[in-house]
Amino acid sequence: MESTMKEMRDGASVLDFDSKSTVEGGVEDVYGEDRATEDQLVTPWTISVASGYCLLRDPRHNKGLAFTEKERDAHYLRGLLPPAVISQQLQEKKLMNSIRQYEVPLQKYVAMMELEERNERLFYKLLIDNVEELLPVVYTPTVGEACQKYGSIFRRPQGLYISLKEKGKILEVLKNWPERSIQVIVVTDGERILGLGDLGCQGMGIPVGKLALYTALGGIRPSACLPITVDVGTNNEQLLKDEFYIGLRQRRATGQEYAELLDEFMSAVKQNYGEKVLIQFEDFANHNAFELLAKYGTTHLVFNDDIQGTASVVLAGVVAALKLIGGTLAEHRFLFLGAGEAGTGIAELIALEISKQTKAPVEETRKKICLVDSKGLIVSSRKDSLQHFKKPWAHEHEPVNNLLDAVKVIKPTILIGSSGVGRTFTKEVIEAMASFNEKPLILALSNPTSQSECTAEEAYTWSKGRAIFASGSPFDPFEYNGKVFVPGQANNAYIFPGFGLGLVISGAIRVHDDMLLAACK
Ligand SMILES: O=C([O-])CC(=O)C(=O)O
Ligand SMILES: [Mg+2]
């Protein structure tokens, strides 16, 4: 047995050395058994079984007062705990009571993070059993505020920090992480955290929150999840001056310096964890997000949540809404405010689905979709100055320089906000939508709540109760004219945990658009 294991490991290390030291491959990559995770030769960790005092401090195994009498004897816990034995159910009740007493959402967030550091199973039990109540705490919108204040609330690292200082040593850094069998990595460089902008290294809250959902909603083991923040600096002046800032105190590296660090990271991940590890890109700025996805989409199992996850969940929402507003996808006119990752990602998936349904080429179906950015409607006369990901949306049309005018001339049936800028669906915009639509579909997708294009209350009130509304961040039900309206939530959280689970358990090594369409269905 020993020698077989050794041979296997030696075999793996030779294989790694020969073929996995650089980013290479592509769709024709050999789809063999992954051995990267078996290569433990240089890992300095020893596996030990915690007992006694250490067991109580090991969040993976600690049960607190729920350790039974028998377990207290078996694991040298006698005397280390008060005599009462309480069930996990009672622990849950106690924690929910105390979390509900906090009025400030950030206090609830901190309480949840402390629980995760103390008793991981209880953390997930609580999250799973109270998902509607706790999702807005560990995830959007509260996680946004947590990132803004991450330096002040930071207690213990919950993921890996890979900064420019680690250049040339990223593989070693990955080996410092105590878990070997990683299935899902969520990585950010913190440049566009939700709609809050550049939060640098403090963006770590996002991978941590996303991966908590991978476990709670997708059922992936916590030990197989790895949150990573790549720190290349920040252009956020406030953070650079903040004495509690936890990141590199320099402006963002760009160009070749940035590309080289990311390339080393992507190679190291594949070398260390193999072909089947899922890397989810999260909250990168537009200018890097599209490029990274295009570059690594053919060599790695990568998925951009903001482009592809959001697209999939929003298309699902639109298709579901057709039951209320009528028509087929192809019969609707779409107008977007925001032409970044989410906007163009959703637009493209809608165009693709219409193309599948009608057999029309996607170049044609794109024409049903118009996008407005900060400079107005995206039209062909602007083509030369547009970023490449906006070019497919530059249709023949007169220039229109603001959203309200675009709504009036295009008369969309579906209005989608993905600009990251709050309060942009004004009363005039919603009233215009309601003037030519019996049931205008309004999606205010930007996060967190402060960046939402409008609130649920505004959408229902200004449309006199006729809007069909969903938002990226959750809103409470709202009563209008004696009727209670329950807004939908259109957030990629409704898809990425299941989508990622599907990728991981199927052993996929690349992500394709068909998978996004299937997930959306
Ligand atoms: O995190 C969320 O709530 C959704 C998302 O990906 C984003 O807004 O960037
Ligand atoms: Mg995101």
Coordinates of C-alpha atoms and ligand atoms in Angstrom, one line a residue:
M1 CA 0.0 0.0 0.0
E2 CA 2.7 2.4 1.1
S3 CA 4.8 1.8 -2.0
T4 CA 1.8 2.0 -4.3
M5 CA 0.9 5.4 -2.9
K6 CA 4.5 6.5 -3.3
E7 CA 4.6 5.4 -6.9
M8 CA 1.4 7.2 -7.6
R9 CA 2.7 10.3 -6.0
D10 CA 6.0 10.1 -7.8
G11 CA 4.2 9.5 -11.0
A12 CA 2.1 12.6 -10.4
S13 CA 5.0 14.8 -9.7
V14 CA 6.9 13.8 -12.8
L15 CA 3.7 14.4 -14.8
D16 CA 3.2 17.8 -13.2
F17 CA 6.8 18.8 -13.9
D18 CA 6.6 17.8 -17.6
S19 CA 3.2 19.1 -18.6
K20 CA 1.6 21.5 -16.1
S21 CA 4.2 24.1 -15.3
T22 CA 2.8 26.7 -17.8
V23 CA -0.6 27.7 -18.9
E24 CA -1.2 25.7 -22.0
G25 CA -3.7 23.3 -23.5
G26 CA -7.0 24.4 -24.8
V27 CA -10.1 22.4 -25.7
E28 CA -8.0 19.6 -26.9
D29 CA -6.4 19.1 -23.5
V30 CA -6.1 15.5 -22.5
Y31 CA -9.0 14.7 -20.2
G32 CA -7.4 12.3 -17.9
E33 CA -7.6 11.6 -14.2
D34 CA -6.5 14.6 -12.2
R35 CA -3.4 13.9 -10.2
A36 CA -2.5 17.4 -9.1
T37 CA -4.2 17.0 -5.7
E38 CA -2.4 13.8 -5.0
D39 CA 1.0 15.5 -5.1
Q40 CA 1.6 16.2 -1.5
L41 CA 5.4 15.9 -1.5
V42 CA 6.4 19.4 -0.6
T43 CA 3.4 20.2 1.7
P44 CA 4.7 20.8 5.2
W45 CA 1.4 20.0 7.0
T46 CA 0.9 17.0 9.2
I47 CA -2.6 15.6 9.7
S48 CA -3.5 15.3 13.3
V49 CA -6.7 14.6 15.2
A50 CA -7.7 17.4 17.5
S51 CA -8.8 16.5 20.9
G52 CA -9.4 18.3 24.2
Y53 CA -8.8 22.0 24.3
C54 CA -7.6 22.1 20.7
L55 CA -10.8 20.4 19.5
L56 CA -12.9 23.2 21.1
R57 CA -10.8 25.7 19.1
D58 CA -11.1 23.8 15.8
P59 CA -14.1 25.3 14.0
R60 CA -14.3 22.3 11.6
H61 CA -15.0 19.9 14.5
N62 CA -16.1 22.0 17.4
K63 CA -19.7 21.4 18.6
G64 CA -19.5 23.5 21.7
L65 CA -22.1 22.5 24.3
A66 CA -23.6 20.0 21.8
F67 CA -20.8 17.5 22.5
T68 CA -22.5 14.5 24.1
E69 CA -21.4 13.0 27.4
K70 CA -19.8 10.1 25.4
E71 CA -18.0 12.5 23.1
R72 CA -16.8 14.5 26.1
D73 CA -15.2 11.3 27.5
A74 CA -13.8 10.1 24.2
H75 CA -12.2 13.4 23.2
Y76 CA -10.8 14.6 26.6
L77 CA -13.3 17.4 27.0
R78 CA -14.4 16.7 30.6
G79 CA -14.2 19.8 32.6
L80 CA -13.5 22.0 29.6
L81 CA -17.2 22.6 29.1
P82 CA -19.9 23.5 31.5
P83 CA -22.0 20.5 32.5
A84 CA -25.1 21.2 30.3
V85 CA -25.4 19.3 27.1
I86 CA -27.6 21.2 24.6
S87 CA -28.8 20.1 21.2
Q88 CA -27.7 21.7 17.9
Q89 CA -31.3 22.7 17.5
L90 CA -31.2 24.6 20.8
Q91 CA -27.9 26.2 19.8
E92 CA -29.6 27.4 16.6
K93 CA -32.5 28.9 18.5
K94 CA -30.1 30.7 20.9
L95 CA -28.0 32.1 18.0
M96 CA -31.0 33.2 16.0
N97 CA -32.3 35.0 19.1
S98 CA -29.1 36.8 19.6
I99 CA -28.7 37.7 15.9
R100 CA -32.2 39.1 15.7
Q101 CA -31.4 41.4 18.6
Y102 CA -28.8 43.2 16.6
E103 CA -30.3 46.2 14.8
V104 CA -27.2 47.0 12.7
P105 CA -26.8 44.6 9.8
L106 CA -23.0 44.8 10.1
Q107 CA -23.3 43.5 13.7
K108 CA -25.2 40.5 12.4
Y109 CA -22.5 39.9 9.8
V110 CA -19.8 40.0 12.4
A111 CA -21.8 37.6 14.6
M112 CA -22.1 35.2 11.7
M113 CA -18.4 35.4 10.9
E114 CA -17.5 34.8 14.5
L115 CA -19.8 31.7 14.5
E116 CA -18.1 30.4 11.3
E117 CA -14.7 30.7 13.1
R118 CA -16.0 29.0 16.2
N119 CA -18.4 26.2 14.9
E120 CA -18.5 25.8 11.2
R121 CA -21.2 23.1 11.1
L122 CA -23.5 25.2 13.2
F123 CA -22.8 28.2 11.0
Y124 CA -24.0 26.3 7.9
K125 CA -26.9 24.7 9.7
L126 CA -28.1 28.2 10.7
L127 CA -27.6 29.5 7.2
I128 CA -29.4 26.6 5.5
D129 CA -32.3 26.6 7.9
N130 CA -32.7 30.4 7.8
V131 CA -31.6 31.1 4.3
E132 CA -34.1 33.9 3.5
E133 CA -33.2 35.8 6.7
L134 CA -29.5 35.2 6.7
L135 CA -28.6 35.5 3.0
P136 CA -28.8 39.3 3.2
V137 CA -26.5 39.2 6.2
V138 CA -23.6 37.0 5.0
Y139 CA -24.2 38.1 1.4
T140 CA -25.6 41.0 -0.5
P141 CA -26.3 43.7 0.6
T142 CA -24.5 43.5 4.0
V143 CA -21.4 42.0 2.6
G144 CA -20.9 45.2 0.6
E145 CA -20.7 47.3 3.8
A146 CA -18.5 44.6 5.4
C147 CA -16.0 45.0 2.5
Q148 CA -16.0 48.8 2.9
K149 CA -15.1 48.3 6.6
Y150 CA -13.2 45.1 6.2
G151 CA -10.0 46.6 7.7
S152 CA -11.8 47.5 10.9
I153 CA -13.7 44.2 11.3
F154 CA -10.9 42.0 10.2
R155 CA -10.1 39.3 12.7
R156 CA -8.7 36.2 11.1
P157 CA -7.9 35.5 7.4
Q158 CA -10.7 33.5 5.8
G159 CA -8.9 33.0 2.5
L160 CA -5.7 33.4 0.6
Y161 CA -4.2 36.8 -0.1
I162 CA -1.9 36.8 -3.2
S163 CA -0.3 40.2 -3.7
L164 CA 2.4 41.6 -6.0
K165 CA 4.8 40.7 -3.1
E166 CA 4.1 37.0 -3.9
K167 CA 5.2 37.3 -7.5
G168 CA 7.3 34.3 -8.5
K169 CA 6.1 32.4 -5.4
I170 CA 2.4 31.8 -6.0
L171 CA 2.6 28.1 -6.2
E172 CA 4.3 28.1 -2.8
V173 CA 1.6 30.4 -1.5
L174 CA -1.1 28.0 -2.6
K175 CA 0.7 25.2 -0.8
N176 CA 0.5 27.2 2.4
W177 CA -3.3 26.8 2.4
P178 CA -4.0 23.8 4.7
E179 CA -6.5 22.1 2.4
R180 CA -5.3 20.1 -0.6
S181 CA -8.5 18.9 -2.4
I182 CA -9.9 22.2 -3.6
Q183 CA -12.9 22.1 -5.9
V184 CA -14.0 25.7 -6.2
I185 CA -12.0 28.9 -6.0
V186 CA -13.7 32.3 -6.1
V187 CA -11.2 35.0 -6.9
T188 CA -11.4 38.8 -7.0
D189 CA -9.0 41.6 -7.5
G190 CA -11.3 43.9 -5.7
E191 CA -11.5 46.5 -8.4
R192 CA -15.3 46.5 -8.8
I193 CA -16.9 45.2 -5.7
L194 CA -20.7 45.1 -6.3
G195 CA -21.6 48.6 -7.4
L196 CA -19.3 50.1 -4.8
G197 CA -16.2 50.4 -6.9
D198 CA -12.6 49.7 -6.0
L199 CA -12.2 48.3 -2.5
G200 CA -8.8 46.7 -3.2
C201 CA -7.8 43.9 -0.8
Q202 CA -11.0 44.4 1.2
G203 CA -12.9 42.8 -1.6
M204 CA -12.1 39.5 0.2
G205 CA -15.5 39.6 1.8
I206 CA -17.0 38.8 -1.6
P207 CA -15.2 35.5 -2.3
V208 CA -15.8 34.5 1.3
G209 CA -19.6 35.3 1.0
K210 CA -19.9 33.6 -2.4
L211 CA -18.2 30.4 -1.1
A212 CA -20.4 30.3 2.0
L213 CA -23.3 30.0 -0.5
Y214 CA -21.5 27.3 -2.5
T215 CA -21.7 25.3 0.7
A216 CA -25.1 26.3 2.0
L217 CA -26.9 26.3 -1.3
G218 CA -24.7 24.1 -3.5
G219 CA -23.6 21.5 -0.9
I220 CA -19.9 21.7 -1.6
R221 CA -17.8 20.8 1.4
P222 CA -16.4 24.0 3.1
S223 CA -12.9 22.5 3.0
A224 CA -13.1 22.2 -0.8
C225 CA -13.8 25.9 -1.2
L226 CA -11.0 28.5 -1.4
P227 CA -11.6 32.3 -1.3
I228 CA -8.7 34.2 -2.9
T229 CA -8.0 37.9 -3.3
V230 CA -5.3 39.0 -5.7
D231 CA -4.0 42.3 -4.5
V232 CA -2.4 44.5 -7.1
G233 CA -3.0 47.7 -5.2
T234 CA -6.0 50.0 -5.2
N235 CA -6.9 53.3 -6.7
N236 CA -9.2 54.1 -3.9
E237 CA -7.7 57.2 -2.2
Q238 CA -9.7 56.8 0.9
L239 CA -8.4 53.3 1.5
L240 CA -4.8 54.3 0.7
K241 CA -5.1 56.8 3.5
D242 CA -7.0 54.5 5.9
E243 CA -4.6 53.4 8.7
F244 CA -6.6 50.2 9.1
Y245 CA -6.4 49.2 5.4
I246 CA -5.3 45.6 5.0
G247 CA -4.0 45.7 1.5
L248 CA -0.9 46.8 -0.5
R249 CA -0.6 50.6 -0.1
Q250 CA 0.0 51.4 -3.7
R251 CA -1.9 52.3 -6.9
R252 CA -3.1 49.4 -9.0
A253 CA -0.6 47.6 -11.2
T254 CA -1.9 47.4 -14.8
G255 CA -0.7 46.2 -18.2
Q256 CA 2.0 43.6 -18.3
E257 CA 2.6 43.7 -14.6
Y258 CA -1.0 42.8 -13.9
A259 CA -1.2 40.2 -16.7
E260 CA 1.9 38.4 -15.5
L261 CA 0.7 38.1 -12.0
L262 CA -2.7 36.8 -13.1
D263 CA -1.0 34.4 -15.5
E264 CA 1.3 33.0 -12.8
F265 CA -1.8 32.6 -10.6
M266 CA -3.8 30.8 -13.2
S267 CA -0.8 28.4 -14.0
A268 CA -0.2 27.8 -10.3
V269 CA -3.8 26.9 -9.7
K270 CA -3.9 24.4 -12.5
Q271 CA -0.6 22.9 -11.4
N272 CA -1.6 22.6 -7.8
Y273 CA -5.2 21.6 -8.1
G274 CA -5.5 20.1 -11.5
E275 CA -7.7 20.6 -14.5
K276 CA -11.1 20.2 -12.8
V277 CA -10.8 22.9 -10.2
L278 CA -13.5 25.6 -10.9
I279 CA -12.2 29.2 -10.8
Q280 CA -15.0 31.7 -10.5
F281 CA -14.0 35.2 -11.4
E282 CA -15.9 37.8 -9.3
D283 CA -16.1 41.5 -9.3
F284 CA -13.2 42.3 -11.6
A285 CA -13.5 45.6 -13.4
N286 CA -14.9 45.4 -17.0
H287 CA -11.5 46.1 -18.7
N288 CA -10.0 42.9 -17.1
A289 CA -13.1 40.7 -16.7
F290 CA -13.8 40.2 -20.4
E291 CA -10.1 39.7 -21.2
L292 CA -9.5 37.2 -18.4
L293 CA -12.6 35.2 -19.4
A294 CA -11.6 35.1 -23.0
K295 CA -8.0 34.3 -22.2
Y296 CA -8.5 31.5 -19.7
G297 CA -11.8 30.1 -21.0
T298 CA -10.0 27.8 -23.3
T299 CA -7.4 26.6 -20.9
H300 CA -9.1 26.4 -17.5
L301 CA -12.5 25.6 -16.0
V302 CA -13.4 29.3 -15.5
F303 CA -16.7 31.1 -15.0
N304 CA -17.3 34.8 -14.7
D305 CA -20.2 35.2 -12.3
D306 CA -20.9 38.8 -13.1
I307 CA -21.0 38.2 -16.9
Q308 CA -22.3 34.6 -17.1
G309 CA -24.0 33.9 -13.8
T310 CA -26.0 37.1 -13.9
A311 CA -26.9 36.5 -17.5
S312 CA -28.2 33.0 -16.7
V313 CA -30.3 34.1 -13.7
V314 CA -31.8 37.1 -15.5
L315 CA -32.7 35.2 -18.6
A316 CA -34.4 32.7 -16.3
G317 CA -36.3 35.6 -14.7
V318 CA -37.3 37.1 -18.0
V319 CA -38.6 33.8 -19.3
A320 CA -40.6 33.2 -16.1
A321 CA -42.0 36.8 -16.4
L322 CA -43.3 36.0 -19.9
K323 CA -46.1 34.1 -18.2
L324 CA -47.3 37.4 -16.7
I325 CA -46.5 39.8 -19.5
G326 CA -47.1 37.6 -22.4
G327 CA -45.4 37.1 -25.8
T328 CA -42.3 35.2 -26.7
L329 CA -38.7 36.5 -26.0
A330 CA -38.4 37.5 -29.6
E331 CA -41.5 39.7 -29.4
H332 CA -40.1 41.9 -26.7
R333 CA -37.9 45.0 -26.9
F334 CA -35.1 45.2 -24.3
L335 CA -33.4 48.3 -23.1
F336 CA -30.4 48.2 -20.7
L337 CA -28.9 50.9 -18.6
G338 CA -25.3 49.8 -18.1
A339 CA -23.2 48.1 -20.7
G340 CA -20.6 46.4 -18.5
E341 CA -20.2 42.8 -17.5
A342 CA -23.8 42.2 -16.4
G343 CA -25.4 44.3 -19.1
T344 CA -23.6 42.9 -22.1
G345 CA -23.5 39.4 -20.6
I346 CA -27.3 39.3 -20.1
A347 CA -27.9 40.9 -23.5
E348 CA -25.8 38.3 -25.3
L349 CA -27.4 35.4 -23.6
I350 CA -30.9 36.7 -24.4
A351 CA -29.8 37.2 -28.1
L352 CA -28.4 33.7 -28.1
E353 CA -31.7 32.2 -26.7
I354 CA -33.8 34.2 -29.2
S355 CA -31.5 32.9 -32.0
K356 CA -32.0 29.3 -30.8
Q357 CA -35.7 29.8 -30.7
T358 CA -36.2 31.6 -34.0
K359 CA -33.2 30.2 -36.0
A360 CA -32.3 33.8 -36.8
P361 CA -28.6 34.6 -36.7
V362 CA -27.4 36.1 -33.4
E363 CA -26.2 39.2 -35.3
E364 CA -29.9 39.8 -36.1
T365 CA -31.4 38.9 -32.7
R366 CA -29.0 41.4 -31.0
K367 CA -30.9 44.2 -32.8
K368 CA -33.8 43.7 -30.4
I369 CA -31.6 44.8 -27.6
C370 CA -30.4 48.3 -27.0
L371 CA -28.0 49.5 -24.3
V372 CA -27.4 52.9 -22.8
D373 CA -24.2 53.7 -21.0
S374 CA -23.0 56.8 -19.3
K375 CA -22.7 58.6 -22.7
G376 CA -26.2 57.7 -23.9
L377 CA -27.5 55.1 -26.3
I378 CA -24.9 52.9 -27.8
V379 CA -25.1 53.6 -31.6
S380 CA -23.0 53.0 -34.6
S381 CA -21.7 56.5 -34.8
R382 CA -20.0 55.9 -31.5
K383 CA -18.4 52.6 -32.6
D384 CA -14.8 53.8 -32.9
S385 CA -14.6 55.0 -29.3
L386 CA -16.4 52.0 -27.8
Q387 CA -14.7 49.4 -25.6
H388 CA -14.7 46.1 -27.6
F389 CA -17.4 44.4 -25.5
K390 CA -19.9 47.2 -26.4
K391 CA -19.3 47.1 -30.1
P392 CA -21.8 44.3 -30.9
W393 CA -24.5 46.6 -29.5
A394 CA -23.8 49.6 -31.6
H395 CA -26.9 49.5 -33.8
E396 CA -27.8 52.0 -36.6
H397 CA -29.8 54.7 -34.7
E398 CA -29.8 58.4 -34.1
P399 CA -27.7 59.4 -31.0
V400 CA -29.8 59.6 -27.8
N401 CA -27.9 61.0 -24.9
N402 CA -29.9 59.9 -21.8
L403 CA -32.0 57.0 -20.5
L404 CA -35.3 58.8 -20.4
D405 CA -35.1 59.9 -24.0
A406 CA -34.0 56.4 -25.0
V407 CA -37.0 54.9 -23.2
K408 CA -39.3 57.3 -25.1
V409 CA -37.9 56.5 -28.5
I410 CA -37.2 52.8 -28.2
K411 CA -40.4 52.0 -26.2
P412 CA -38.9 48.9 -24.5
T413 CA -41.2 46.3 -22.9
I414 CA -38.4 45.3 -20.6
L415 CA -36.0 47.7 -18.8
I416 CA -32.9 46.3 -17.2
G417 CA -30.6 48.3 -14.9
S418 CA -27.0 47.0 -14.6
S419 CA -25.1 50.2 -14.3
G420 CA -24.0 50.0 -10.7
V421 CA -25.4 53.5 -10.2
G422 CA -28.4 54.0 -7.8
R423 CA -31.5 56.0 -8.3
T424 CA -31.3 56.1 -12.1
F425 CA -34.8 54.7 -12.8
T426 CA -36.4 57.9 -12.0
K427 CA -40.2 58.6 -11.7
E428 CA -40.2 59.9 -15.3
V429 CA -38.5 56.7 -16.5
I430 CA -40.9 54.4 -14.7
E431 CA -43.9 56.5 -15.7
A432 CA -42.8 56.4 -19.4
M433 CA -42.4 52.6 -19.2
A434 CA -45.9 52.4 -17.7
S435 CA -47.4 54.7 -20.3
F436 CA -46.9 52.2 -23.2
N437 CA -46.8 48.9 -21.4
E438 CA -49.7 47.3 -19.6
K439 CA -47.2 45.4 -17.4
P440 CA -43.7 46.9 -17.7
L441 CA -41.0 44.5 -16.6
I442 CA -38.5 46.4 -14.5
L443 CA -35.2 44.8 -13.3
A444 CA -33.1 46.9 -11.1
L445 CA -30.1 44.7 -10.8
S446 CA -27.3 46.8 -9.3
N447 CA -26.0 46.0 -5.8
P448 CA -26.0 46.6 -3.0
T449 CA -29.4 48.3 -2.1
S450 CA -27.8 51.8 -2.2
Q451 CA -26.9 51.2 -5.9
S452 CA -30.3 49.8 -7.0
E453 CA -31.7 51.7 -10.0
C454 CA -34.9 52.1 -8.0
T455 CA -36.6 50.5 -5.0
A456 CA -39.5 48.1 -5.1
E457 CA -41.7 50.7 -3.6
E458 CA -40.8 53.2 -6.3
A459 CA -41.4 50.7 -9.1
Y460 CA -44.8 49.8 -7.8
T461 CA -45.9 53.3 -6.9
W462 CA -44.8 55.0 -10.0
S463 CA -46.3 52.4 -12.3
K464 CA -49.5 52.4 -10.2
G465 CA -49.0 48.8 -9.3
R466 CA -48.5 47.5 -12.8
A467 CA -44.8 46.9 -12.9
I468 CA -43.4 43.4 -12.7
F469 CA -40.3 44.0 -10.6
A470 CA -37.2 42.2 -9.5
S471 CA -33.9 43.5 -8.1
G472 CA -30.4 42.3 -7.4
S473 CA -30.6 43.2 -3.7
P474 CA -33.6 42.0 -1.8
F475 CA -36.6 44.3 -1.0
D476 CA -39.4 43.6 1.4
P477 CA -42.9 43.1 0.1
F478 CA -44.7 46.4 -0.4
E479 CA -48.4 47.2 0.0
Y480 CA -50.0 49.5 -2.6
N481 CA -53.7 50.3 -2.8
G482 CA -54.5 47.4 -0.5
K483 CA -52.6 44.9 -2.4
V484 CA -49.3 43.3 -1.3
F485 CA -46.6 43.1 -4.0
V486 CA -43.8 40.7 -3.4
P487 CA -40.7 41.7 -5.4
G488 CA -38.5 39.1 -7.0
Q489 CA -34.8 38.9 -6.5
A490 CA -32.6 38.5 -9.6
N491 CA -29.2 37.8 -8.2
N492 CA -26.6 35.4 -9.5
A493 CA -26.7 33.7 -6.1
Y494 CA -29.8 31.9 -7.4
I495 CA -27.6 30.2 -10.0
F496 CA -23.9 30.0 -9.3
P497 CA -24.0 27.5 -6.4
G498 CA -26.0 25.0 -8.5
F499 CA -24.1 25.8 -11.7
G500 CA -20.8 25.3 -10.0
L501 CA -22.0 22.1 -8.3
G502 CA -23.0 20.8 -11.7
L503 CA -19.6 21.6 -13.2
V504 CA -17.7 20.0 -10.3
I505 CA -19.7 16.8 -10.0
S506 CA -19.9 16.3 -13.8
G507 CA -16.1 16.6 -14.0
A508 CA -16.4 19.3 -16.7
I509 CA -13.1 21.0 -17.7
R510 CA -14.6 23.9 -19.7
V511 CA -17.7 26.1 -19.4
H512 CA -19.8 26.6 -22.5
D513 CA -22.8 28.8 -23.3
D514 CA -25.1 25.8 -23.7
M515 CA -24.5 25.0 -20.0
L516 CA -25.6 28.6 -19.1
L517 CA -28.8 28.2 -21.1
A518 CA -29.4 24.8 -19.6
A519 CA -28.9 26.2 -16.1
C520 CA -31.2 29.0 -16.9
K521 CA -34.0 26.6 -17.9
Ligands
LIG1 O1 -22.8 39.8 -5.3 C1 -23.9 40.0 -5.8 O2 -24.9 40.3 -5.0 C2 -24.2 39.9 -7.2 C3 -23.0 40.2 -8.0 O3 -22.2 39.4 -8.4 C4 -22.6 41.6 -8.1 O4 -23.4 42.6 -7.8 O5 -21.4 41.9 -8.4
MG2 MG -20.3 40.0 -8.5

